[in-house]
mmCIF file of C-alpha atoms in Angstrom:
data_model
loop_
_atom_site.group_PDB
_atom_site.id
_atom_site.type_symbol
_atom_site.label_atom_id
_atom_site.label_comp_id
_atom_site.label_asym_id
_atom_site.label_seq_id
_atom_site.Cartn_x
_atom_site.Cartn_y
_atom_site.Cartn_z
ATOM 1 C CA MET A 1 20.338 4.338 -30.322
ATOM 2 C CA PRO A 2 16.704 5.137 -31.235
ATOM 3 C CA VAL A 3 14.130 2.457 -30.507
ATOM 4 C CA GLY A 4 13.313 2.010 -34.201
ATOM 5 C CA ALA A 5 16.938 1.452 -35.156
ATOM 6 C CA ALA A 6 17.372 -1.032 -32.302
ATOM 7 C CA ALA A 7 14.292 -2.973 -33.410
ATOM 8 C CA ALA A 8 15.548 -3.056 -37.015
ATOM 9 C CA ALA A 9 18.914 -4.362 -35.847
ATOM 10 C CA VAL A 10 17.269 -7.141 -33.817
ATOM 11 C CA VAL A 11 15.105 -8.160 -36.781
ATOM 12 C CA ALA A 12 18.104 -8.186 -39.114
ATOM 13 C CA VAL A 13 20.100 -10.400 -36.758
ATOM 14 C CA VAL A 14 17.386 -12.764 -35.494
ATOM 15 C CA LEU A 15 15.124 -13.442 -38.481
ATOM 16 C CA PRO A 16 17.705 -14.977 -40.850
ATOM 17 C CA GLY A 17 18.576 -17.599 -38.239
ATOM 18 C CA ARG A 18 14.899 -18.574 -37.865
ATOM 19 C CA ARG A 19 14.241 -19.285 -41.520
ATOM 20 C CA PRO A 20 13.170 -22.831 -42.413
ATOM 21 C CA ALA A 21 16.033 -25.141 -43.251
ATOM 22 C CA THR A 22 14.435 -26.022 -46.579
ATOM 23 C CA THR A 23 12.210 -24.125 -48.943
ATOM 24 C CA VAL A 24 9.658 -25.483 -51.372
ATOM 25 C CA PRO A 25 10.890 -25.059 -54.965
ATOM 26 C CA GLY A 26 8.483 -23.994 -57.650
ATOM 27 C CA ARG A 27 7.456 -21.236 -60.009
ATOM 28 C CA LEU A 28 5.171 -18.353 -59.119
ATOM 29 C CA ASP A 29 1.545 -19.395 -59.431
ATOM 30 C CA ALA A 30 0.691 -16.574 -61.838
ATOM 31 C CA ALA A 31 -2.352 -18.363 -63.268
ATOM 32 C CA GLY A 32 -3.782 -19.001 -59.811
ATOM 33 C CA ILE A 33 -3.184 -15.417 -58.713
ATOM 34 C CA GLY A 34 -4.857 -14.055 -61.845
ATOM 35 C CA LEU A 35 -7.887 -16.336 -61.618
ATOM 36 C CA LEU A 36 -8.355 -15.729 -57.888
ATOM 37 C CA ALA A 37 -8.037 -11.939 -58.160
ATOM 38 C CA THR A 38 -10.274 -11.641 -61.237
ATOM 39 C CA GLY A 39 -12.901 -14.077 -59.972
ATOM 40 C CA LEU A 40 -13.182 -12.440 -56.566
ATOM 41 C CA SER A 41 -13.246 -8.973 -58.144
ATOM 42 C CA LEU A 42 -16.185 -9.933 -60.359
ATOM 43 C CA VAL A 43 -18.038 -11.458 -57.408
ATOM 44 C CA LEU A 44 -17.496 -8.315 -55.331
ATOM 45 C CA VAL A 45 -18.590 -6.096 -58.238
ATOM 46 C CA GLY A 46 -21.778 -8.130 -58.572
ATOM 47 C CA LEU A 47 -22.483 -7.865 -54.842
ATOM 48 C CA SER A 48 -21.758 -4.137 -54.949
ATOM 49 C CA LEU A 49 -24.147 -3.620 -57.868
ATOM 50 C CA LYS A 50 -26.830 -5.530 -55.986
ATOM 51 C CA GLY A 51 -26.333 -3.698 -52.718
ATOM 52 C CA ASN A 52 -25.866 -0.126 -53.934
ATOM 53 C CA THR A 53 -28.602 -0.057 -56.581
ATOM 54 C CA ALA A 54 -32.196 -1.156 -56.934
ATOM 55 C CA ARG A 55 -31.210 -3.995 -59.295
ATOM 56 C CA ALA A 56 -32.638 -7.444 -58.666
ATOM 57 C CA TRP A 57 -30.508 -10.558 -58.253
ATOM 58 C CA GLY A 58 -31.632 -11.653 -61.724
ATOM 59 C CA ASP A 59 -30.529 -8.405 -63.372
ATOM 60 C CA PRO A 60 -28.077 -9.154 -66.233
ATOM 61 C CA ALA A 61 -25.374 -6.912 -64.778
ATOM 62 C CA VAL A 62 -25.613 -8.468 -61.309
ATOM 63 C CA LEU A 63 -26.164 -12.065 -62.355
ATOM 64 C CA GLY A 64 -23.657 -11.861 -65.205
ATOM 65 C CA THR A 65 -20.777 -10.593 -63.089
ATOM 66 C CA LEU A 66 -21.549 -13.065 -60.298
ATOM 67 C CA LEU A 67 -21.673 -16.036 -62.670
ATOM 68 C CA ALA A 68 -18.505 -14.921 -64.463
ATOM 69 C CA GLY A 69 -16.680 -14.604 -61.147
ATOM 70 C CA LEU A 70 -17.899 -17.981 -59.920
ATOM 71 C CA ALA A 71 -16.888 -19.584 -63.245
ATOM 72 C CA LEU A 72 -13.332 -18.249 -62.897
ATOM 73 C CA LEU A 73 -13.175 -19.499 -59.312
ATOM 74 C CA ALA A 74 -14.339 -22.917 -60.523
ATOM 75 C CA VAL A 75 -11.532 -22.962 -63.094
ATOM 76 C CA LEU A 76 -9.141 -22.064 -60.259
ATOM 77 C CA VAL A 77 -9.674 -25.467 -58.591
ATOM 78 C CA PRO A 78 -7.931 -27.657 -61.210
ATOM 79 C CA VAL A 79 -5.268 -24.997 -61.751
ATOM 80 C CA GLU A 80 -4.361 -25.021 -58.073
ATOM 81 C CA ARG A 81 -4.226 -28.816 -57.999
ATOM 82 C CA ARG A 82 -1.544 -28.791 -60.696
ATOM 83 C CA ALA A 83 0.474 -25.834 -59.379
ATOM 84 C CA ALA A 84 3.802 -26.601 -57.697
ATOM 85 C CA VAL A 85 3.343 -23.810 -55.144
ATOM 86 C CA PRO A 86 -0.386 -22.943 -55.254
ATOM 87 C CA VAL A 87 -1.573 -19.593 -53.978
ATOM 88 C CA LEU A 88 -4.547 -21.436 -52.423
ATOM 89 C CA PRO A 89 -3.253 -24.875 -51.345
ATOM 90 C CA PRO A 90 -5.990 -27.515 -51.798
ATOM 91 C CA HIS A 91 -4.616 -29.633 -48.955
ATOM 92 C CA LEU A 92 -5.553 -26.883 -46.489
ATOM 93 C CA LEU A 93 -9.182 -26.932 -47.606
ATOM 94 C CA ARG A 94 -9.271 -30.696 -47.078
ATOM 95 C CA ARG A 95 -8.679 -30.144 -43.370
ATOM 96 C CA ARG A 96 -12.130 -30.278 -41.757
ATOM 97 C CA THR A 97 -11.216 -27.942 -38.898
ATOM 98 C CA TYR A 98 -9.752 -25.285 -41.170
ATOM 99 C CA ALA A 99 -12.658 -25.506 -43.621
ATOM 100 C CA ALA A 100 -15.130 -25.158 -40.736
ATOM 101 C CA LEU A 101 -13.270 -22.104 -39.435
ATOM 102 C CA LEU A 102 -13.399 -20.505 -42.879
ATOM 103 C CA ALA A 103 -17.167 -21.035 -42.989
ATOM 104 C CA GLY A 104 -17.524 -19.726 -39.438
ATOM 105 C CA GLY A 105 -15.571 -16.559 -40.207
ATOM 106 C CA PHE A 106 -17.696 -15.986 -43.315
ATOM 107 C CA PHE A 107 -20.995 -16.213 -41.426
ATOM 108 C CA PHE A 108 -19.753 -14.268 -38.407
ATOM 109 C CA GLN A 109 -18.800 -11.337 -40.637
ATOM 110 C CA LEU A 110 -21.969 -11.710 -42.706
ATOM 111 C CA ALA A 111 -24.048 -11.170 -39.561
ATOM 112 C CA ALA A 112 -21.936 -8.554 -37.790
ATOM 113 C CA LEU A 113 -20.908 -6.063 -40.477
ATOM 114 C CA PRO A 114 -24.369 -4.969 -41.714
ATOM 115 C CA VAL A 115 -25.431 -4.084 -38.169
ATOM 116 C CA GLY A 116 -22.538 -1.690 -37.581
ATOM 117 C CA ILE A 117 -22.720 -0.048 -41.011
ATOM 118 C CA LEU A 118 -26.430 0.115 -41.821
ATOM 119 C CA LEU A 119 -27.895 0.792 -38.386
ATOM 120 C CA PRO A 120 -26.613 4.411 -38.365
ATOM 121 C CA LEU A 121 -28.463 4.951 -41.664
ATOM 122 C CA TYR A 122 -31.670 3.745 -40.045
ATOM 123 C CA LEU A 123 -31.153 5.983 -37.022
ATOM 124 C CA GLN A 124 -30.487 9.047 -39.188
ATOM 125 C CA HIS A 125 -32.942 8.662 -42.064
ATOM 126 C CA VAL A 126 -35.801 6.888 -40.291
ATOM 127 C CA ARG A 127 -35.545 7.979 -36.670
ATOM 128 C CA GLY A 128 -34.340 11.479 -37.600
ATOM 129 C CA LEU A 129 -31.242 11.488 -35.344
ATOM 130 C CA SER A 130 -28.124 13.475 -36.139
ATOM 131 C CA ALA A 131 -24.972 11.801 -37.419
ATOM 132 C CA THR A 132 -23.295 12.403 -34.063
ATOM 133 C CA ALA A 133 -26.141 10.874 -32.077
ATOM 134 C CA SER A 134 -26.388 7.831 -34.332
ATOM 135 C CA GLY A 135 -22.628 7.342 -34.071
ATOM 136 C CA LEU A 136 -22.760 7.471 -30.290
ATOM 137 C CA LEU A 137 -25.560 4.905 -30.241
ATOM 138 C CA VAL A 138 -23.300 2.466 -32.113
ATOM 139 C CA LEU A 139 -20.606 2.694 -29.412
ATOM 140 C CA PRO A 140 -22.050 -0.289 -27.437
ATOM 141 C CA LEU A 141 -21.300 -2.476 -30.463
ATOM 142 C CA LEU A 142 -17.624 -1.473 -30.360
ATOM 143 C CA VAL A 143 -17.475 -1.929 -26.592
ATOM 144 C CA GLY A 144 -19.040 -5.372 -26.883
ATOM 145 C CA MET A 145 -16.661 -6.422 -29.687
ATOM 146 C CA THR A 146 -13.619 -5.331 -27.687
ATOM 147 C CA ALA A 147 -14.794 -7.040 -24.506
ATOM 148 C CA GLY A 148 -15.901 -10.177 -26.346
ATOM 149 C CA ASN A 149 -12.597 -10.426 -28.191
ATOM 150 C CA ARG A 150 -10.512 -10.152 -25.043
ATOM 151 C CA LEU A 151 -12.745 -12.502 -23.061
ATOM 152 C CA ALA A 152 -12.707 -15.118 -25.820
ATOM 153 C CA ALA A 153 -8.906 -14.969 -26.108
ATOM 154 C CA VAL A 154 -8.496 -15.421 -22.349
ATOM 155 C CA LEU A 155 -10.926 -18.361 -22.212
ATOM 156 C CA ILE A 156 -9.327 -20.098 -25.194
ATOM 157 C CA LEU A 157 -5.764 -19.655 -23.978
ATOM 158 C CA ARG A 158 -6.628 -20.867 -20.478
ATOM 159 C CA SER A 159 -8.759 -23.842 -21.450
ATOM 160 C CA GLY A 160 -7.122 -24.750 -24.741
ATOM 161 C CA HIS A 161 -10.563 -25.284 -26.332
ATOM 162 C CA THR A 162 -12.234 -23.073 -28.927
ATOM 163 C CA LYS A 163 -15.359 -25.112 -29.624
ATOM 164 C CA PRO A 164 -17.410 -23.863 -26.615
ATOM 165 C CA VAL A 165 -16.465 -20.210 -27.197
ATOM 166 C CA LEU A 166 -17.335 -19.802 -30.869
ATOM 167 C CA PRO A 167 -20.878 -21.323 -30.715
ATOM 168 C CA ALA A 168 -21.607 -19.162 -27.667
ATOM 169 C CA GLY A 169 -20.494 -16.085 -29.620
ATOM 170 C CA ALA A 170 -22.619 -17.126 -32.593
ATOM 171 C CA GLY A 171 -25.650 -17.444 -30.326
ATOM 172 C CA LEU A 172 -25.146 -13.992 -28.835
ATOM 173 C CA LEU A 173 -24.591 -12.444 -32.270
ATOM 174 C CA THR A 174 -27.697 -14.111 -33.687
ATOM 175 C CA THR A 175 -29.824 -12.979 -30.758
ATOM 176 C CA GLY A 176 -28.558 -9.406 -30.876
ATOM 177 C CA SER A 177 -28.866 -9.136 -34.665
ATOM 178 C CA ALA A 178 -32.293 -10.774 -34.890
ATOM 179 C CA ALA A 179 -33.737 -8.089 -32.617
ATOM 180 C CA PHE A 180 -33.166 -5.499 -35.358
ATOM 181 C CA PHE A 181 -35.660 -7.189 -37.652
ATOM 182 C CA ALA A 182 -38.485 -5.453 -35.801
ATOM 183 C CA PRO A 183 -37.484 -1.951 -34.610
ATOM 184 C CA GLY A 184 -40.536 0.176 -34.041
ATOM 185 C CA PRO A 185 -41.133 3.911 -33.731
ATOM 186 C CA GLU A 186 -41.229 3.602 -29.935
ATOM 187 C CA THR A 187 -38.042 1.536 -29.568
ATOM 188 C CA SER A 188 -35.865 3.359 -27.046
ATOM 189 C CA PRO A 189 -32.179 4.161 -27.639
ATOM 190 C CA ILE A 190 -31.371 2.199 -24.469
ATOM 191 C CA LEU A 191 -32.860 -0.931 -26.019
ATOM 192 C CA PHE A 192 -30.891 -0.295 -29.208
ATOM 193 C CA GLY A 193 -27.738 -0.063 -27.097
ATOM 194 C CA ALA A 194 -28.510 -3.322 -25.317
ATOM 195 C CA TRP A 195 -29.036 -5.134 -28.625
ATOM 196 C CA LEU A 196 -25.797 -3.722 -30.007
ATOM 197 C CA LEU A 197 -23.855 -4.680 -26.890
ATOM 198 C CA LEU A 198 -25.167 -8.229 -27.190
ATOM 199 C CA ALA A 199 -24.251 -8.393 -30.883
ATOM 200 C CA GLY A 200 -20.789 -7.005 -30.140
ATOM 201 C CA LEU A 201 -20.167 -9.567 -27.408
ATOM 202 C CA GLY A 202 -21.099 -12.265 -29.927
ATOM 203 C CA ALA A 203 -18.944 -10.871 -32.732
ATOM 204 C CA GLY A 204 -15.882 -10.483 -30.497
ATOM 205 C CA PRO A 205 -14.979 -14.210 -30.352
ATOM 206 C CA ALA A 206 -14.799 -14.296 -34.153
ATOM 207 C CA MET A 207 -11.968 -11.751 -34.067
ATOM 208 C CA GLY A 208 -9.605 -13.471 -31.664
ATOM 209 C CA GLY A 209 -11.095 -16.937 -31.339
ATOM 210 C CA ILE A 210 -11.126 -17.826 -35.025
ATOM 211 C CA THR A 211 -7.610 -16.423 -35.430
ATOM 212 C CA ILE A 212 -6.226 -18.577 -32.613
ATOM 213 C CA ALA A 213 -8.091 -21.659 -33.807
ATOM 214 C CA THR A 214 -6.882 -21.146 -37.383
ATOM 215 C CA GLN A 215 -3.275 -20.884 -36.286
ATOM 216 C CA ASN A 216 -3.608 -24.105 -34.301
ATOM 217 C CA SER A 217 -5.355 -26.018 -37.094
ATOM 218 C CA VAL A 218 -2.604 -25.910 -39.733
ATOM 219 C CA PRO A 219 1.120 -26.714 -39.846
ATOM 220 C CA ARG A 220 3.490 -23.839 -39.172
ATOM 221 C CA ALA A 221 4.674 -23.838 -42.787
ATOM 222 C CA ASP A 222 1.108 -23.079 -43.971
ATOM 223 C CA MET A 223 0.190 -20.564 -41.276
ATOM 224 C CA GLY A 224 0.629 -17.465 -43.441
ATOM 225 C CA THR A 225 -1.500 -18.844 -46.258
ATOM 226 C CA ALA A 226 -4.120 -20.093 -43.803
ATOM 227 C CA MET A 227 -4.435 -16.694 -42.121
ATOM 228 C CA ALA A 228 -4.702 -14.939 -45.486
ATOM 229 C CA GLY A 229 -7.496 -17.314 -46.500
ATOM 230 C CA SER A 230 -9.297 -16.669 -43.221
ATOM 231 C CA ALA A 231 -9.117 -12.898 -43.706
ATOM 232 C CA LEU A 232 -10.342 -13.256 -47.287
ATOM 233 C CA THR A 233 -13.416 -15.298 -46.373
ATOM 234 C CA LYS A 234 -14.315 -12.804 -43.651
ATOM 235 C CA GLN A 235 -14.194 -9.957 -46.173
ATOM 236 C CA LEU A 236 -16.359 -11.914 -48.588
ATOM 237 C CA GLY A 237 -18.843 -12.635 -45.811
ATOM 238 C CA GLY A 238 -19.070 -8.959 -44.938
ATOM 239 C CA SER A 239 -19.585 -7.979 -48.591
ATOM 240 C CA PHE A 240 -22.314 -10.583 -49.071
ATOM 241 C CA GLY A 241 -24.001 -9.546 -45.831
ATOM 242 C CA LEU A 242 -24.009 -5.878 -46.846
ATOM 243 C CA ALA A 243 -25.449 -6.720 -50.260
ATOM 244 C CA CYS A 244 -28.270 -8.744 -48.700
ATOM 245 C CA ALA A 245 -28.995 -6.133 -46.022
ATOM 246 C CA GLN A 246 -28.994 -3.265 -48.515
ATOM 247 C CA SER A 247 -31.383 -5.234 -50.708
ATOM 248 C CA LEU A 248 -33.789 -5.526 -47.772
ATOM 249 C CA MET A 249 -33.442 -1.801 -47.110
ATOM 250 C CA ALA A 250 -34.071 -0.933 -50.758
ATOM 251 C CA GLY A 251 -37.188 -3.086 -50.672
ATOM 252 C CA SER A 252 -38.402 -0.999 -47.741
ATOM 253 C CA GLY A 253 -37.698 2.255 -49.569
ATOM 254 C CA ILE A 254 -34.506 3.102 -47.658
ATOM 255 C CA THR A 255 -31.253 3.625 -49.531
ATOM 256 C CA ALA A 256 -27.772 4.729 -48.558
ATOM 257 C CA ALA A 257 -28.801 8.262 -49.483
ATOM 258 C CA GLY A 258 -31.829 8.262 -47.238
ATOM 259 C CA VAL A 259 -35.461 7.656 -48.085
ATOM 260 C CA GLY A 260 -35.668 5.881 -51.412
ATOM 261 C CA PRO A 261 -37.751 6.709 -54.462
ATOM 262 C CA ARG A 262 -40.314 4.043 -53.626
ATOM 263 C CA SER A 263 -41.493 6.051 -50.631
ATOM 264 C CA PRO A 264 -41.018 9.782 -51.376
ATOM 265 C CA GLY A 265 -41.261 11.892 -48.266
ATOM 266 C CA SER A 266 -41.835 8.973 -45.927
ATOM 267 C CA ALA A 267 -39.968 6.037 -44.465
ATOM 268 C CA ARG A 268 -41.506 2.637 -45.105
ATOM 269 C CA TRP A 269 -39.836 0.740 -42.328
ATOM 270 C CA ARG A 270 -41.502 -1.844 -40.151
ATOM 271 C CA GLY A 271 -43.669 -0.043 -37.662
ATOM 272 C CA CYS A 272 -42.909 3.370 -39.180
ATOM 273 C CA SER A 273 -45.149 5.099 -41.709
ATOM 274 C CA ARG A 274 -44.645 8.752 -40.788
ATOM 275 C CA SER A 275 -41.954 11.225 -41.763
ATOM 276 C CA PRO A 276 -38.414 10.348 -40.532
ATOM 277 C CA PRO A 277 -38.160 12.892 -37.661
ATOM 278 C CA SER A 278 -41.290 11.509 -36.020
ATOM 279 C CA CYS A 279 -40.203 7.886 -36.312
#
């Protein structure tokens, strides 16, 4: 029997016997699903408009979509309190540990994602490196994330404590990311790699550590919803971080397409006032 067929047979036999003895009755929370999806979509559209264009935060298109999304999310709160089976259970958010983990995942992703996505743009359009070279220089970030994730999981599973691991990761990520506020024309690729490795080691605990802590912070019946909420807040953190980082880049004359219209023919980056290949 093929391996796939054997696995399907095991799932078909074992899973029904492991279902909960009772299920929570209730109608589909259609109103909550609609408000959550529409509100988050408007917020993400507003962040995308801010990050991918030269619009200011006060621009009607940016501010209008953000406020409309936040208003729908505010309406979601009383709707979820009345729902029999809410898509976003309020009792989970009242758990201090779970709420703290949601905030931690948001800020971890806010700090980590812009480094991995926007640094190659800097290396190509400001330092004049090829796409292949800039991609290779980002490899230390991936190595650090993999190593940090595995190390954090081992430490948490052996000690049973997540609190020491996550603040240590946040410190490493902050240190590694803060170094990129002042890259100069003479900054060596080796130093870039060291900063990225440090940031990756700090971001790694957020991948495995927050997942393990989230699973341990809620009842088993709410684990699926809790994990979905954790993934959602991480995505929102990454989107907000990219919007903020792209705004800083646009203010320096650098856009996703290269050197922006505010600095034609030159790259106005900190410590760099010459043409991109010489920076």
